[in-house]
Coordinates of C-alpha atoms and ligand atoms in Angstrom, one line a residue:
X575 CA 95.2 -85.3 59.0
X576 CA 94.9 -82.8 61.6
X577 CA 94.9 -79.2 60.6
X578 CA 98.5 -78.7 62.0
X579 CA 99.9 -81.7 60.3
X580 CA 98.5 -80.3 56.9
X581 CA 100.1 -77.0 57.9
X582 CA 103.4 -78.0 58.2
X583 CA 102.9 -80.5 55.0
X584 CA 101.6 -77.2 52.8
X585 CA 104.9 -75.4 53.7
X586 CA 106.9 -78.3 52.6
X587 CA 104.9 -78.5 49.5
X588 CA 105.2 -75.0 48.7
X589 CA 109.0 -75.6 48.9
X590 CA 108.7 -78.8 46.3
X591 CA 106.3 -76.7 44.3
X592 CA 108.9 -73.6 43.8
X593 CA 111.7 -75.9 43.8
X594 CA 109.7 -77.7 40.6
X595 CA 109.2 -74.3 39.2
X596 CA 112.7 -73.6 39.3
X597 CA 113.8 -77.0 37.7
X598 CA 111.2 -77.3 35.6
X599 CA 113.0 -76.9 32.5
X600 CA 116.1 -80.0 33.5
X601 CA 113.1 -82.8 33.2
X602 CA 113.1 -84.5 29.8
X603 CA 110.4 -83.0 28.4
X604 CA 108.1 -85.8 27.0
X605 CA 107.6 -88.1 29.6
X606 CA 109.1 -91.8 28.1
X607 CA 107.6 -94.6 30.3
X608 CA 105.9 -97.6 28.8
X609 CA 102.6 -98.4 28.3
X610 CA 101.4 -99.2 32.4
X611 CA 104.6 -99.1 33.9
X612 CA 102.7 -96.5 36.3
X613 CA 99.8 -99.0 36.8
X614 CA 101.8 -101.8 37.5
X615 CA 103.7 -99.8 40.2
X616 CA 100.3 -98.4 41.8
X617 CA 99.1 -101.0 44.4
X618 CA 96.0 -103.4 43.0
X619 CA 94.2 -102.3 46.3
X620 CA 93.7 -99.4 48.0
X621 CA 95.6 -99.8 52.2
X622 CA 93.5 -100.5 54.9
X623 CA 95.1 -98.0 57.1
X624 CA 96.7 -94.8 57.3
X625 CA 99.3 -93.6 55.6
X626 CA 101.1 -90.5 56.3
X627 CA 101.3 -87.8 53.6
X628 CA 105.5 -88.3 53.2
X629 CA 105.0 -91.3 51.9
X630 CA 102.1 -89.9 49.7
X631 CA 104.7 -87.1 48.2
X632 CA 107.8 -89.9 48.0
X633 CA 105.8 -92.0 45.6
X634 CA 105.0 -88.7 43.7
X635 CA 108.3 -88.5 43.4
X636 CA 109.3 -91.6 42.8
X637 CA 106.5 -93.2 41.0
X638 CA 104.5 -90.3 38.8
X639 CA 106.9 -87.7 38.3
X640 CA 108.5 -89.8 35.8
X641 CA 105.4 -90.4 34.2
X642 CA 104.6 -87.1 33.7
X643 CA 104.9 -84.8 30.4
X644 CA 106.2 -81.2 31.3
X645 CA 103.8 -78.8 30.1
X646 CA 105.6 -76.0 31.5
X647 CA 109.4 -76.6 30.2
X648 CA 110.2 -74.2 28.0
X649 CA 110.9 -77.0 25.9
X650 CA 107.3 -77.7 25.5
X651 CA 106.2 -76.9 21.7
X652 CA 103.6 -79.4 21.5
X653 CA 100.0 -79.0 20.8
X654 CA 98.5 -76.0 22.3
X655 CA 99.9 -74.9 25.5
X656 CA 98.5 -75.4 29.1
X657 CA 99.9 -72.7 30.6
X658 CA 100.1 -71.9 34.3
X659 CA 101.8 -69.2 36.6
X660 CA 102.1 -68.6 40.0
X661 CA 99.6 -66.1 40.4
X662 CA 97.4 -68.4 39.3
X663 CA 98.3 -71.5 41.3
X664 CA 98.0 -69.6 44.1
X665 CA 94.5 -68.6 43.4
X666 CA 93.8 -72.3 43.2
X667 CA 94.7 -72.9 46.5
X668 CA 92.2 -70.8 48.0
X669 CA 89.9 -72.6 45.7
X670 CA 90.5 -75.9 46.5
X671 CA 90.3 -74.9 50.5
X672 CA 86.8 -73.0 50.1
X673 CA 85.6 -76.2 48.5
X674 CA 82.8 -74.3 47.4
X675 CA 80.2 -75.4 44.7
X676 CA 79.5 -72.4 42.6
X677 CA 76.3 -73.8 40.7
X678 CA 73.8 -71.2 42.0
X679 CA 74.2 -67.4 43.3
X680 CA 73.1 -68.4 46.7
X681 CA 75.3 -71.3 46.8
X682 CA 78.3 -68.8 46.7
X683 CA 77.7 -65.5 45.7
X684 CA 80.9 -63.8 45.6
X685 CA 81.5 -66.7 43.1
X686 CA 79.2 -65.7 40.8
X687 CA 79.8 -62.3 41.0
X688 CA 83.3 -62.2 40.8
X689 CA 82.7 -64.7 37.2
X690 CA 80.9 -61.9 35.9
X691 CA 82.7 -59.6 36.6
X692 CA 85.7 -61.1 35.4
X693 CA 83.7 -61.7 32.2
X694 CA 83.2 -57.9 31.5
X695 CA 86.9 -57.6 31.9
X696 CA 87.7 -60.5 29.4
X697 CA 85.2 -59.0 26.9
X698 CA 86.7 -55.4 26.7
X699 CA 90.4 -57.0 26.8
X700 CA 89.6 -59.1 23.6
X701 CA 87.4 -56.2 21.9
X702 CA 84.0 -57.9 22.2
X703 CA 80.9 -55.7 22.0
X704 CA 79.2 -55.0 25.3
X705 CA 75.9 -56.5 24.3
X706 CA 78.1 -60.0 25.1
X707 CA 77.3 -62.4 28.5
X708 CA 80.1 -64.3 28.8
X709 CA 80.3 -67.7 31.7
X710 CA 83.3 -69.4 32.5
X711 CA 83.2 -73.2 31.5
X712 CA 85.3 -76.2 31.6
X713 CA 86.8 -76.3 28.4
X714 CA 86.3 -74.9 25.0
X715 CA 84.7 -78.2 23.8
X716 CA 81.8 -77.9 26.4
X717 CA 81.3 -74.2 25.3
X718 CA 81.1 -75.1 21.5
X719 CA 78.7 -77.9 22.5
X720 CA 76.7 -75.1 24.6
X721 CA 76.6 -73.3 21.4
X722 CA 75.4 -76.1 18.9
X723 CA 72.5 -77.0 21.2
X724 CA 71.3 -73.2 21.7
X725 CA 72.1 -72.9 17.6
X726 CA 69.8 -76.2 17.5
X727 CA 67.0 -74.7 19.6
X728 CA 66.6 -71.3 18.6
X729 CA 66.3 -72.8 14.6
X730 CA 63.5 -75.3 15.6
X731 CA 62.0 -72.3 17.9
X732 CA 63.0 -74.2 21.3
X733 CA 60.8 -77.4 20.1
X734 CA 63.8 -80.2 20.0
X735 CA 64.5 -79.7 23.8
X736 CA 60.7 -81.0 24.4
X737 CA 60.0 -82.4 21.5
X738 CA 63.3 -84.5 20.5
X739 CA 65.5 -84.5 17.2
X740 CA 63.4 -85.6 14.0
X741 CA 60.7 -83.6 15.1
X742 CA 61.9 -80.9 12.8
X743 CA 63.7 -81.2 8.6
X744 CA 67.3 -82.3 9.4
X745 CA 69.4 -79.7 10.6
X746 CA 72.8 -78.4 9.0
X747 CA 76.1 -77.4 10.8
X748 CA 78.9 -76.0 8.5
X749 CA 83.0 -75.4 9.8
X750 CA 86.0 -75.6 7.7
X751 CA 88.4 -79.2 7.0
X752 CA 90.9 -77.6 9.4
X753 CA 88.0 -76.9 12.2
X754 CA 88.5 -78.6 15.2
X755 CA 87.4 -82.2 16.3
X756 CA 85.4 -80.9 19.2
X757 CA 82.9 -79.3 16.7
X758 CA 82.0 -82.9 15.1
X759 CA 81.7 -84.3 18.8
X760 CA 79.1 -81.7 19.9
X761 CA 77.4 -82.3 16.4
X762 CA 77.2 -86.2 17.4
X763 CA 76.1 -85.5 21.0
X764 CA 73.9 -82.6 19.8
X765 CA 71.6 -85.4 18.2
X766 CA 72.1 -83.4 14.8
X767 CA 74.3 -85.9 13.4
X768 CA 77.9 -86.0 12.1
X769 CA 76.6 -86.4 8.2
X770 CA 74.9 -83.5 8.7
X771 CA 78.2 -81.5 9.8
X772 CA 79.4 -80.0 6.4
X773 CA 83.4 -79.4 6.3
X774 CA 83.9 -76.1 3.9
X775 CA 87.0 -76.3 1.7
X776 CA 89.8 -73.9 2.4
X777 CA 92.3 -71.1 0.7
X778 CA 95.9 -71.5 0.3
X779 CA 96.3 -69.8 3.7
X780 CA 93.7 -72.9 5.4
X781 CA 91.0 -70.3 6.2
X782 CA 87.7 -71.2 5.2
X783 CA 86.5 -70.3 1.8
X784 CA 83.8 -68.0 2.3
X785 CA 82.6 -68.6 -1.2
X786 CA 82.2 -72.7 -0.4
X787 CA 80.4 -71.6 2.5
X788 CA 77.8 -69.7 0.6
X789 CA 77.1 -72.3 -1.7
X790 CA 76.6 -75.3 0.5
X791 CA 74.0 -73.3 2.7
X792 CA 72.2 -72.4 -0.6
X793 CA 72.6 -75.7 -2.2
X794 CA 71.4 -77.7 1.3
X795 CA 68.3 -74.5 1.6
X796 CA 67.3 -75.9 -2.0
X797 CA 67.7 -79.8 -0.9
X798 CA 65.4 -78.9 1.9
X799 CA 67.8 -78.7 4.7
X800 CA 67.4 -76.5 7.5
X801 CA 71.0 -74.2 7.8
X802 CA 71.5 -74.0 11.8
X803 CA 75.0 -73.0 12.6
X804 CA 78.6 -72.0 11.1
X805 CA 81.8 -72.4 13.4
X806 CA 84.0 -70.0 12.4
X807 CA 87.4 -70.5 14.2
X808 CA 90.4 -67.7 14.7
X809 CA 93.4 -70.1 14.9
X810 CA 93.0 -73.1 13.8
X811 CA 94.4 -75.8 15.7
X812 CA 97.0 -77.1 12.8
X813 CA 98.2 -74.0 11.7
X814 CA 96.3 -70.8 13.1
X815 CA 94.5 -69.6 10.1
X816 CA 91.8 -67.2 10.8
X817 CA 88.9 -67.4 9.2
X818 CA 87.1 -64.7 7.5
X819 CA 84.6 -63.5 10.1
X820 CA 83.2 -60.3 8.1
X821 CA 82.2 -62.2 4.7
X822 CA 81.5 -65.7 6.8
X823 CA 79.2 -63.2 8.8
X824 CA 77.7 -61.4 6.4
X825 CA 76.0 -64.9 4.8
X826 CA 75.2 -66.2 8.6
X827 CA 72.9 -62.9 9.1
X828 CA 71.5 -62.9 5.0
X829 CA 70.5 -67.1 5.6
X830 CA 69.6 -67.1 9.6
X831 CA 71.7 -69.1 10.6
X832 CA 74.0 -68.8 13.8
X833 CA 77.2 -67.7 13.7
X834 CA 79.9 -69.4 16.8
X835 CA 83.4 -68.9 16.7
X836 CA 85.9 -70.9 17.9
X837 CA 89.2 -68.7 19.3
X838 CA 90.4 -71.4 21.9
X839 CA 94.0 -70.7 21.2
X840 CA 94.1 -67.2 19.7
X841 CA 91.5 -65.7 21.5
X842 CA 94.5 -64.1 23.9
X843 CA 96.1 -62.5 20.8
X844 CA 92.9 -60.8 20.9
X845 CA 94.5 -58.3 24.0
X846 CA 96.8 -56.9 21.5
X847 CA 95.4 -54.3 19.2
X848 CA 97.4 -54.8 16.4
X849 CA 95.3 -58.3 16.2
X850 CA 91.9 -57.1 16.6
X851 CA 91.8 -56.8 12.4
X852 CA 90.9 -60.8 13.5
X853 CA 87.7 -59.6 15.0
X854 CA 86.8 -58.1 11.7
X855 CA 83.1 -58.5 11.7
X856 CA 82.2 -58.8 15.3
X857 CA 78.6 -57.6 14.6
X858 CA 77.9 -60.9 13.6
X859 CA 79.5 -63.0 16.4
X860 CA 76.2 -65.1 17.7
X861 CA 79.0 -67.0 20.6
X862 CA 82.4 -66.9 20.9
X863 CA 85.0 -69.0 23.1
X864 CA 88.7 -69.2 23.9
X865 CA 90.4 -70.8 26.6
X866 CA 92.8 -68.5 29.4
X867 CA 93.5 -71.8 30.1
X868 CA 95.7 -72.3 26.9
X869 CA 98.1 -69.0 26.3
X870 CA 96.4 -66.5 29.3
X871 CA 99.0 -68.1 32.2
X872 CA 95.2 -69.6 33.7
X873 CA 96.0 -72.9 35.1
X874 CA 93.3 -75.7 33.5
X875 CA 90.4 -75.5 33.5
X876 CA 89.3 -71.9 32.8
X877 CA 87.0 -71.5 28.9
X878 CA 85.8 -68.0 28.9
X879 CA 82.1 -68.3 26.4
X880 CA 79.8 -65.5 25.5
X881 CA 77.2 -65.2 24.4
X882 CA 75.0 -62.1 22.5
X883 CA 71.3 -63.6 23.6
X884 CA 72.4 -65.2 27.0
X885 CA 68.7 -65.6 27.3
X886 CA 68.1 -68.0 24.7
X887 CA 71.3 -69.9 26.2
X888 CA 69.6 -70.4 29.3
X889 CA 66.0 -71.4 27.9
X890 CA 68.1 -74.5 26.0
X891 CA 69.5 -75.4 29.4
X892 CA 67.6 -74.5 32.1
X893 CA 65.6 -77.2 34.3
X894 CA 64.4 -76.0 37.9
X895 CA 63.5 -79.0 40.3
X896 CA 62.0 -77.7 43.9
X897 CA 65.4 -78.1 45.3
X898 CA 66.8 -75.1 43.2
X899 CA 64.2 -72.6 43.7
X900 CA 65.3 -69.3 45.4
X901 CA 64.2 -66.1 46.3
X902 CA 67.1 -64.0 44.4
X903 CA 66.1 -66.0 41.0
X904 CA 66.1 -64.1 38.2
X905 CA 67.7 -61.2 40.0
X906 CA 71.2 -62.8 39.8
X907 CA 72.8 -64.9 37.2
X908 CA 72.4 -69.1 38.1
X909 CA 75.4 -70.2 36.2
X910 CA 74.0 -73.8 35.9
X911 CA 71.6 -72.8 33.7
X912 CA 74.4 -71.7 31.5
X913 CA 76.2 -75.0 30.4
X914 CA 75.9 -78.8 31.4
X915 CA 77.6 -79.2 34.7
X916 CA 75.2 -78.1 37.6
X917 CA 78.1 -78.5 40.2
X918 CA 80.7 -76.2 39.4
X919 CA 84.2 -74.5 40.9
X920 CA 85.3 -71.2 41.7
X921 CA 87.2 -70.7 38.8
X922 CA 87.3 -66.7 38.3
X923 CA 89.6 -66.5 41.3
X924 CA 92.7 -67.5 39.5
X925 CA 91.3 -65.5 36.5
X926 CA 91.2 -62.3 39.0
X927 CA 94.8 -63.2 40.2
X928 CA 96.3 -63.6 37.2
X929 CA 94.5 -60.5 35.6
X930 CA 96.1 -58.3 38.6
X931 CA 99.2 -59.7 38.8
X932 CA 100.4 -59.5 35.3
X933 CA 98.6 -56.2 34.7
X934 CA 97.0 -55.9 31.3
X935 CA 99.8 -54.7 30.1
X936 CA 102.1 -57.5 31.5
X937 CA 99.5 -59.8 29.6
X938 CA 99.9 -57.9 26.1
X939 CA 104.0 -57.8 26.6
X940 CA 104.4 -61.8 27.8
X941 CA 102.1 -62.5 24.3
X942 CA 103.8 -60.4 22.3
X943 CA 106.9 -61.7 23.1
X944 CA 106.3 -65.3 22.3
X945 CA 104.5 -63.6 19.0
X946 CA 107.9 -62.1 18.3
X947 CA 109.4 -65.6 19.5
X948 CA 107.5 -67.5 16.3
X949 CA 108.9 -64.4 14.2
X950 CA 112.3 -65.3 14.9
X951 CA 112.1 -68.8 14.3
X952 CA 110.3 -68.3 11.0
X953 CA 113.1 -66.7 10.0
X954 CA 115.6 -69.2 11.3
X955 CA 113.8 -71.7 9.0
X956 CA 113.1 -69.4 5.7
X957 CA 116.9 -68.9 5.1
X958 CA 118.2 -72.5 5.3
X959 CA 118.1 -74.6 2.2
X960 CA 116.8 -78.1 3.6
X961 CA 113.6 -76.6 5.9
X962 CA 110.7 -75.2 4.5
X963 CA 107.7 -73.0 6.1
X964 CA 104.3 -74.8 5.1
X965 CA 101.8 -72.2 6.3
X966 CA 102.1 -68.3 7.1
X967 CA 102.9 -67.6 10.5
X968 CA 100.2 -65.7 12.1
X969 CA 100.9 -66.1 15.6
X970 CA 102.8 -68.2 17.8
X971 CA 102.4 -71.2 15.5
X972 CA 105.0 -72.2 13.4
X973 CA 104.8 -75.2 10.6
X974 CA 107.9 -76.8 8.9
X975 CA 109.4 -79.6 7.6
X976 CA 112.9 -81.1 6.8
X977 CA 113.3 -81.3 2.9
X978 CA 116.6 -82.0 1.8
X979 CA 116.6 -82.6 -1.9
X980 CA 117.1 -85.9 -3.4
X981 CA 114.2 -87.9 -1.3
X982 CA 110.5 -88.5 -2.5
X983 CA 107.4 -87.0 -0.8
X984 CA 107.2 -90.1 0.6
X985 CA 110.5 -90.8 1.8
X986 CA 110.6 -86.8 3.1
X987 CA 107.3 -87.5 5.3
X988 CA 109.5 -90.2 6.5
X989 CA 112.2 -88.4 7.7
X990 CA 110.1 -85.7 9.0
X991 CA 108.2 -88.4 11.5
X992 CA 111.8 -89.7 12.3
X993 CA 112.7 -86.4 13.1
X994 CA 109.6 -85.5 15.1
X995 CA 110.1 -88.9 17.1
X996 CA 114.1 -88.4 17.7
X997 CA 113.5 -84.8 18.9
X998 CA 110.9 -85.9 21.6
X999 CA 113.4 -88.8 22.5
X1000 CA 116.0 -86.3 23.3
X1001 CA 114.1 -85.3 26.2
X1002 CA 115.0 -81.7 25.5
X1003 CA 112.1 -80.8 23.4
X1004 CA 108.4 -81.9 23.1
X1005 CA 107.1 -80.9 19.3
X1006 CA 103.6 -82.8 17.8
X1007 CA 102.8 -82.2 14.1
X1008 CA 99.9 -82.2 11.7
X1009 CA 99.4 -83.2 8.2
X1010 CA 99.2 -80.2 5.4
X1011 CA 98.1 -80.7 1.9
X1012 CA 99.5 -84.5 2.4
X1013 CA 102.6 -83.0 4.0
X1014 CA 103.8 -84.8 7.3
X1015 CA 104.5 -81.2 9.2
X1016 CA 106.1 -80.3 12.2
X1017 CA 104.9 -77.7 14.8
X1018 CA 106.4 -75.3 17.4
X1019 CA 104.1 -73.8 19.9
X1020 CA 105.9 -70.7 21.3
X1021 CA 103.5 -70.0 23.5
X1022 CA 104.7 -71.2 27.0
X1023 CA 104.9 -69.4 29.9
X1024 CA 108.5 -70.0 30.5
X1025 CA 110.1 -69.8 26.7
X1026 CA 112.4 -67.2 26.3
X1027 CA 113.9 -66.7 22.6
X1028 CA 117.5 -68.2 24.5
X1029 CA 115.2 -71.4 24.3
X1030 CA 114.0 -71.4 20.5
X1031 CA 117.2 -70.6 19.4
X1032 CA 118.8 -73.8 21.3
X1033 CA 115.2 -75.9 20.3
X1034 CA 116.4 -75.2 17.0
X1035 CA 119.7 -75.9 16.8
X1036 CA 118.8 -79.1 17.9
X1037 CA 116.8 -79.6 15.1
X1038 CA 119.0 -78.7 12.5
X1039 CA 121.3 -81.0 14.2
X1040 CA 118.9 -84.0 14.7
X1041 CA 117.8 -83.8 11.0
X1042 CA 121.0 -83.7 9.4
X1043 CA 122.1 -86.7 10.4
X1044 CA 119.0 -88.4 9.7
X1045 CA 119.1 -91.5 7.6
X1046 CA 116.3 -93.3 6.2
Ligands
LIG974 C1 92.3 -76.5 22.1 C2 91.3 -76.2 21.1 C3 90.0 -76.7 21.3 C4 89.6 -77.6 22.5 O1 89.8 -77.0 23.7 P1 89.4 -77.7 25.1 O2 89.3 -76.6 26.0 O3 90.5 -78.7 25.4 O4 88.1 -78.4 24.8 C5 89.0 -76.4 20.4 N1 89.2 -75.5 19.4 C6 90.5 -75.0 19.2 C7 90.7 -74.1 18.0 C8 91.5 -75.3 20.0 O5 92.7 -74.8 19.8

């Protein structure tokens, strides 16, 4: 492709991307295609010669687009949203055109600069303390596993890296039953062992208990165990609880033991001052993440981490063969030494554009609107007779069920899956659920970038409707 065949090709695409924008919202939500009816469509070999770019964007059309599940219809409640914005896109245009590999300072070093710059700006939005280093990774699964293996070293004084795992007692890790998976992943790949992960019973409200806490470390100190790290997590991913960061603190610091906390999703509530009583017991933060990539209007992939001891971070990871020696070493922050990836993208670009073009105070009234958003719909739910809430509504979570009297438990998680399964059939809404206390639950996300409270209030109509004339 020549470079004026690509630029007339951009300004057509840039007409299909707003023009997707626009519609975005008339696609059915939850894509509905069959197991490999995409594959089977696909070619079984790649074509010997050229092809031009129209017929590249006509199979798009054609042959993906209906495959695909629209994250950014405001009729997307499901899971954790994956939110983009045009500011943002735009940004990662230029990104993908510089092509540039951001692994070292030299190898780009408005790159790095700009990452940590954008980091200080990140840390004083959420209310972090400025002894923090913060590095953008890929996800917030990579960052937790960053912390588990720094958590690891630093408790067997740097000796696993060299010396290997069961060269030191058995290590512990402790999180709550509603933590996320990607903490017993990086406890598997971590070499410490999934038995050795230690899931903390919770309260009513599904934060951890920090009482339960206290006691397993003691109780595992006394077995001879070796207490290594506690995830704490503001918003967990079923229902948003927050756990208790000052008392959950306060026995990291008493017993040694590292203290990471996992604010993927909520971390952006964190802008807001009237959540910062979430941050309760900063002091004791030893690593924190969340993810602009979720609610921040930062199109994946984008994990803000920090760190308090960015030093000891890099002594876990760093390895420097003769090929990555440089004069400005040590001067300038290497961010390959600051996760696993050594290759990585110019990600604080999009972060800069979107920080700039919403304005931090565009940020705080966009979140604080789909807060309000999962407000409203609480309320929707609380006064009719056949829906119940099952947890408190913290943020932009919000978790129900159907429960017309009359049915069992069993027969109500029934209707509740039926429900769940009819709703994303519709096409006009996308909702995923979790299971509470036994309790088949429903959850809507109103956290999208496009939602207005026009949209929940039609979202739920249709599930009043749906439901009621649900038969088992
Ligand atoms: C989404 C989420 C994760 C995983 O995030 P990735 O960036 O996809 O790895 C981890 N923890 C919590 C609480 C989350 O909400």
């Amino acid at each position: 492709m020549t470079t004026d065949e690509f630029r007339k090709h951009a300004h057509e695409l840039v007409e299909w991307m707003a023009c997707y924008m626009e519609n975005v919202g008339n696609y059915p939500v939850k894509s509905s295609v069959s197991p490999r009816e995409i594959f089977d469509k696909i070619p079984g070999s790649p074509p010997e010669h050229s092809e031009s770019f129209n017929s590249v964007l006509k199979d798009i059309d054609e042959i993906i687009m209906p495959g695909i599940t629209h994250w950014q219809s405001p009729g997307f409640f499901a899971y954790f949203p994956a939110n983009t914005s045009p500011p943002s896109i735009l940004a990662e245009m230029i990104t993908a055109t510089l092509g540039t590999q951001c692994m070292i300072w030299e190898t780009s070093p408005a790159a790095a600069e700009l990452e940590e710059k954008m980091m200080i700006w990140l840390r004083e939005m959420i209310g972090l303390p400025s002894c923090f280093e913060g590095v953008i990774q890929d996800s917030a699964s990579a960052a937790t596993l960053a912390a588990i293996l720094t958590a690891r070293e630093k408790s067997s004084t740097f000796s696993i890296n060299t010396e290997g795992v069961g060269s030191t007692g058995t290590l512990r890790v402790y999180c709550s039953e509603q933590t996320h998976s990607s903490v017993e992943k990086a406890v598997k790949i971590s070499g410490i062992g999934k038995k050795n992960l230690i899931k903390i019973s919770v309260k009513e409200d599904f934060s951890m208990d920090p009482q339960k806490l206290l006691e397993a470390i003691l109780l595992d100190k006394k077995r001879g165990f070796i207490p290594c790290c506690v995830v704490a997590t503001i918003g967990t991913t079923g229902t948003t609880a927050v756990d208790p960061l000052r008392a959950i603190g306060g026995i990291c610091a008493e017993n040694g033991v590292w203290l990471h906390v996992d604010a993927a999703m909520a971390g952006t509530a964190l802008i807001l001052p009237e959540f910062q009583w979430m941050l309760d017991g900063r002091e004791y933060i030893d690593s924190f993440v969340f993810n602009p990539h979720k609610w921040m209007f930062t199109n994946f992939d984008c994990t803000a981490y920090f760190i308090k001891d960015a030093a000891s971070l890099i002594k876990t990871f760093e390895v420097l063969p003769e090929y990555l020696k440089t004069r400005t070493r040590g001067k300038v922050n290497d961010y390959r030494d600051w996760g696993v990836p050594l290759g990585r993208r110019f990600r604080a670009l999009k972060l800069w554009s979107v920080i700039r073009s919403f304005g931090t105070e565009g940020l705080r009234d966009k979140v604080r609107e789909h807060i309000a958003m999962a407000t409203a719909l609480s309320e929707m739910i609380a006064i009719e007779p056949d829906f119940e809430l099952l947890a408190p509504v913290i943020i932009s979570v919000v978790c129900f069920r159907y429960n017309p009297s009359g049915y069992t438990e069993d027969q109500i998680n029934s209707l509740n899956e039926k429900l769940n399964h009819e709703l994303n059939d519709s096409g006009k809404i996308y909702l995923t659920h979790t299971s509470l206390n036994g309790k088949y639950t429903l959850r809507m996300v109103t956290a999208q970038t496009n939602l207005t409270p026009d949209h929940v209030r039609t979202a739920w109509e249709s599930i009043i409707h749906i439901a009621r004339g649900l038969s088992l």
